[in-house]
XYZ file of C-alpha atoms in Angstrom:
361
model
C 180.434 116.376 -48.669
C 179.340 118.941 -46.852
C 176.356 117.993 -45.917
C 176.917 114.503 -44.966
C 179.009 116.429 -42.557
C 176.553 119.120 -41.380
C 174.055 116.928 -40.930
C 175.986 114.436 -38.919
C 177.158 117.486 -36.130
C 173.705 118.116 -35.532
C 172.912 115.061 -35.281
C 175.714 114.786 -32.720
C 174.861 117.388 -30.572
C 170.712 116.283 -30.267
C 172.376 113.481 -29.092
C 174.739 115.252 -26.567
C 171.937 116.643 -25.965
C 169.332 114.431 -24.758
C 171.282 112.976 -22.320
C 171.421 115.172 -19.215
C 174.722 115.824 -17.295
C 175.366 114.002 -14.518
C 175.124 116.781 -10.864
C 177.047 115.608 -7.557
C 174.402 115.454 -4.842
C 175.540 115.281 -1.556
C 175.681 112.555 0.361
C 172.096 112.069 2.452
C 170.193 115.769 0.049
C 167.035 114.923 -0.821
C 165.286 113.687 -4.128
C 162.713 115.578 -5.476
C 159.652 113.458 -6.955
C 158.912 113.521 -10.774
C 155.309 115.335 -10.208
C 154.871 115.080 -6.762
C 157.272 118.314 -5.463
C 158.082 116.071 -2.457
C 161.216 115.433 -1.625
C 162.620 111.240 -0.705
C 165.015 110.635 1.502
C 167.879 109.421 -0.487
C 169.219 105.893 2.118
C 172.561 106.528 3.438
C 174.861 103.636 3.526
C 176.084 104.953 6.941
C 175.353 103.385 10.146
C 172.256 105.020 12.987
C 173.323 105.602 15.992
C 172.893 103.788 18.852
C 170.781 104.893 21.209
C 171.771 103.360 25.926
C 173.715 100.848 26.551
C 173.975 96.491 25.726
C 173.661 94.059 28.510
C 176.555 92.650 28.682
C 177.337 96.880 28.655
C 175.401 97.462 31.404
C 176.503 94.509 33.400
C 180.286 95.213 33.442
C 179.341 98.643 33.880
C 177.246 97.097 37.622
C 179.765 94.991 38.383
C 182.628 97.517 37.970
C 180.563 99.779 40.595
C 179.994 96.767 43.129
C 183.690 96.855 43.023
C 184.500 100.259 44.471
C 182.167 99.707 46.405
C 183.283 96.966 47.888
C 187.196 99.573 48.492
C 185.634 102.313 49.139
C 182.778 101.293 51.625
C 185.475 100.149 54.383
C 187.160 103.191 53.994
C 184.120 105.582 54.601
C 183.648 102.997 57.198
C 187.027 102.945 59.398
C 186.555 107.202 58.916
C 183.754 107.702 60.367
C 184.211 105.510 63.696
C 188.021 107.572 63.564
C 185.365 110.566 63.999
C 183.535 108.673 66.757
C 187.006 107.618 68.453
C 188.471 110.733 68.486
C 185.200 112.555 69.980
C 184.906 109.613 72.822
C 188.280 110.551 73.061
C 187.769 114.072 74.066
C 184.671 114.086 75.561
C 187.152 112.029 77.769
C 189.546 114.177 78.167
C 187.470 116.421 78.782
C 186.149 114.724 82.606
C 189.612 113.838 83.498
C 190.899 117.475 83.377
C 187.355 118.331 85.520
C 188.585 115.933 87.755
C 192.277 116.865 87.925
C 190.409 119.907 89.351
C 188.542 119.137 91.629
C 191.432 117.255 93.191
C 193.306 120.418 92.999
C 190.522 122.293 95.235
C 190.002 119.372 97.512
C 192.908 117.442 97.742
C 191.129 114.306 96.871
C 189.080 113.140 93.754
C 185.184 113.246 94.579
C 183.132 110.071 96.062
C 181.418 107.527 93.931
C 178.037 109.000 94.608
C 177.049 110.202 98.067
C 175.016 108.155 100.072
C 173.541 109.235 104.209
C 173.332 107.430 107.263
C 175.190 104.266 105.753
C 178.041 102.273 107.048
C 180.626 101.218 104.661
C 179.578 98.075 104.576
C 175.481 97.543 103.683
C 174.428 96.453 101.266
C 172.378 98.610 97.891
C 168.672 98.586 99.997
C 169.823 100.149 103.203
C 170.424 103.436 101.370
C 167.998 105.636 102.478
C 168.848 109.369 100.923
C 170.252 111.265 98.808
C 172.160 108.989 95.894
C 174.652 112.408 93.959
C 177.630 111.033 91.553
C 180.495 112.233 90.734
C 179.372 113.252 87.764
C 177.215 115.331 88.963
C 179.702 116.743 91.783
C 182.033 117.336 88.284
C 179.774 119.813 86.762
C 180.610 123.259 87.761
C 184.182 122.286 86.124
C 182.671 121.007 82.653
C 180.917 124.657 81.783
C 177.692 122.671 83.429
C 176.875 126.098 86.105
C 173.621 127.612 85.422
C 172.835 123.643 85.634
C 174.895 123.107 89.142
C 172.803 126.056 90.527
C 169.361 124.845 89.744
C 171.089 121.191 92.212
C 169.658 121.735 96.203
C 171.637 119.012 97.579
C 169.375 119.902 100.725
C 166.096 118.005 98.743
C 166.879 114.278 97.378
C 168.175 113.421 93.368
C 164.145 112.637 92.764
C 162.582 115.701 94.141
C 159.925 117.075 92.126
C 162.004 120.588 91.337
C 165.116 118.461 90.371
C 163.081 116.709 86.791
C 164.409 119.196 84.885
C 167.750 118.430 85.774
C 167.845 115.009 86.040
C 166.611 114.164 82.705
C 168.812 116.495 81.193
C 170.795 114.049 78.547
C 174.678 116.404 78.663
C 177.495 116.108 75.516
C 179.991 115.944 76.749
C 179.026 112.167 78.986
C 177.935 110.803 75.122
C 180.089 108.834 73.001
C 178.509 109.772 69.642
C 178.769 105.843 68.546
C 175.726 105.056 71.919
C 173.017 105.982 69.342
C 170.813 104.497 72.524
C 171.883 107.658 74.263
C 168.202 109.048 75.888
C 166.626 110.362 78.954
C 165.687 106.888 80.368
C 163.069 105.701 83.803
C 163.728 104.592 86.439
C 161.640 101.850 88.694
C 161.383 102.643 92.798
C 158.607 101.870 94.353
C 156.472 101.731 90.885
C 157.523 105.349 90.295
C 159.155 105.852 87.331
C 161.902 108.313 87.488
C 163.721 110.202 83.936
C 167.517 110.063 84.037
C 169.878 111.788 81.692
C 172.044 109.010 79.928
C 175.986 109.321 80.257
C 178.012 106.968 77.707
C 180.493 107.022 80.867
C 180.749 105.057 84.569
C 183.043 105.953 87.250
C 185.783 102.702 88.111
C 184.475 100.472 91.277
C 187.189 98.337 90.975
C 186.391 94.511 92.236
C 183.604 93.282 93.203
C 179.318 93.495 94.092
C 177.506 97.157 93.213
C 174.964 95.895 95.430
C 176.216 94.052 98.338
C 179.120 95.630 99.083
C 179.099 99.338 96.779
C 181.066 101.176 99.394
C 183.646 98.084 100.934
C 185.282 96.795 97.027
C 187.353 93.740 97.805
C 189.493 95.543 95.405
C 188.853 99.482 95.804
C 188.686 101.473 92.228
C 188.645 105.168 92.950
C 184.711 105.352 92.662
C 182.347 103.701 95.318
C 180.221 105.007 97.570
C 181.637 107.757 99.629
C 184.573 107.106 98.502
C 187.743 109.846 99.272
C 190.820 108.866 97.493
C 193.386 111.866 96.915
C 196.496 110.827 94.848
C 198.697 109.860 96.761
C 196.491 106.651 97.911
C 197.480 105.194 94.278
C 199.838 103.257 95.249
C 200.073 101.061 91.850
C 200.418 104.221 89.592
C 197.690 106.891 88.476
C 199.331 106.561 84.849
C 197.898 102.442 85.932
C 194.426 103.501 87.064
C 191.368 104.164 85.676
C 189.276 105.948 86.503
C 186.622 106.686 84.296
C 185.115 103.836 81.380
C 182.264 103.526 78.716
C 179.397 101.394 79.121
C 176.794 100.815 76.291
C 173.782 101.389 77.152
C 172.513 98.042 75.173
C 174.209 95.519 76.582
C 174.949 92.281 74.656
C 174.985 89.024 77.291
C 175.089 86.693 75.941
C 174.433 85.166 72.268
C 170.968 83.214 72.599
C 169.785 86.365 74.677
C 169.008 89.706 73.268
C 170.354 92.740 74.346
C 169.492 93.938 77.708
C 169.503 97.717 79.325
C 172.417 98.811 80.577
C 171.580 102.476 80.947
C 174.075 104.725 82.975
C 173.329 108.090 84.293
C 175.547 111.050 85.497
C 173.127 112.237 87.771
C 172.590 110.156 91.019
C 172.795 106.890 92.362
C 168.594 106.129 92.859
C 168.316 105.134 95.895
C 166.018 102.237 95.746
C 166.293 101.869 91.594
C 167.241 98.132 91.029
C 166.886 95.751 87.588
C 167.468 92.940 86.022
C 171.328 92.230 86.548
C 170.889 91.011 83.148
C 172.421 87.259 83.750
C 171.219 84.731 82.262
C 172.002 81.898 84.221
C 169.896 84.357 87.290
C 167.546 85.804 85.533
C 166.546 86.828 89.914
C 169.025 88.840 90.403
C 168.733 92.207 90.564
C 171.502 95.218 90.276
C 171.926 98.411 92.517
C 171.863 101.834 92.294
C 175.873 102.683 92.576
C 174.972 100.335 88.279
C 173.625 103.915 87.453
C 176.802 105.684 87.885
C 179.492 102.946 88.816
C 181.655 100.190 86.779
C 182.632 96.334 88.175
C 184.978 93.879 86.215
C 183.821 91.744 89.128
C 183.133 89.787 91.709
C 183.757 86.701 93.805
C 179.771 86.877 95.636
C 177.669 86.554 95.260
C 177.791 84.355 92.168
C 181.010 85.392 90.432
C 181.861 86.347 86.962
C 184.996 87.789 85.117
C 183.353 91.485 82.438
C 184.887 90.611 79.350
C 184.392 94.008 78.242
C 181.802 93.311 75.060
C 180.969 90.568 75.517
C 179.772 91.730 78.874
C 178.759 89.193 81.070
C 177.195 91.506 83.797
C 175.548 95.485 83.345
C 177.789 96.556 85.517
C 180.609 96.179 83.169
C 182.546 98.255 80.912
C 181.623 98.053 76.878
C 181.259 99.697 73.730
C 179.851 100.014 70.351
C 183.130 100.958 69.436
C 184.666 97.976 67.129
C 186.847 95.199 69.683
C 187.554 97.082 72.940
C 186.119 100.924 74.820
C 187.923 103.878 76.130
C 188.786 104.389 79.387
C 189.881 107.657 80.528
C 193.014 107.092 83.523
C 193.964 109.010 86.961
C 197.336 110.467 85.901
C 194.697 111.918 82.976
C 195.521 109.665 80.026
C 192.720 108.292 77.680
C 193.598 104.691 76.741
C 191.719 102.782 73.603
C 191.653 99.138 75.699
C 191.194 95.797 73.916
C 188.860 92.592 74.560
C 191.706 90.963 73.805
C 192.478 92.298 77.581
C 193.247 89.421 79.390
C 190.933 89.765 81.830
C 193.489 89.681 84.921
C 194.909 92.085 83.453
C 192.228 94.656 83.336
C 191.233 93.702 86.857
C 194.564 94.804 88.393
C 194.094 99.080 86.478
C 190.455 99.209 87.980
C 192.723 98.781 91.532
C 194.362 101.512 92.293
C 196.264 100.111 95.438
C 196.752 95.937 95.548
C 200.486 95.856 94.490
C 199.831 93.508 91.440
C 201.880 95.532 88.464
C 200.666 95.728 85.227
C 203.533 95.971 82.742
C 202.469 96.968 78.836
C 199.177 96.347 78.545
């Protein structure tokens, strides 16, 4: 009896020792491969980490970026244009202040440009000397005394002594929207004269800059040999433009490439004629006054009215601002004039004493 129990106990213990105890391994731990001394990886049921985007995710991301750009880009462009318009406005305010200071000293606004030995009714082809413009006469009031000191008004604007001055581009005369602003040249009897460009031109009024540069049909404040005091502005200084913008490249018509309409602060160079840019009259040329002055229309030798940024003439006001151009008025104010402004109203704004009230504009 005792023997059976002992043998049974021994047998149970032997069986128990033959079964290895269970050892719980951490998940992902290596398993020793018998006889190899190496461990084999244990496969896990967890999904592997994915790298990159799937195609649907990429498409959705691109769509989101496109939507954000479509929202933000116009805002950014409007902000840039607002900054450029503000800079342009500040330029004209400085020029307007220079006009006021000049008037305080001489009791008149400066001439549009100076020409010797001509009658008011003489055409541009009779101009033989000088040509120094209103911008040149304002240098002393725009912190450009050094530049002014280099000009000998007893010499012609085209004298070699003035080459460096004539080609100077002044920041105050440059609208930031006009990216083409640089020195340009005009042909005078086969000789290239290099001039510093400007974004602003004096207001001549209504009439031809070539056939009647000294006697506008409807006079503005600035024309050849003009001397207009502020008390002679019968329509009110707040209703009379003295200076406005001109883009260096002007759109004449949809079926024609933009044409050069460069202006300068320096001088209306005698003998400097260039194409007027009229599609129906390619043989018409514009005289020196168009370098420093702007007209809003004429009756002869062919009639036209300015259409602002969609102009019909290189001598018109224009700009690269959307929807209009900046103009300085004789009361020292600066305003933005819309392309939608009636050309008849614009004509009255450029004439200082036509007696026609314009009301709100």
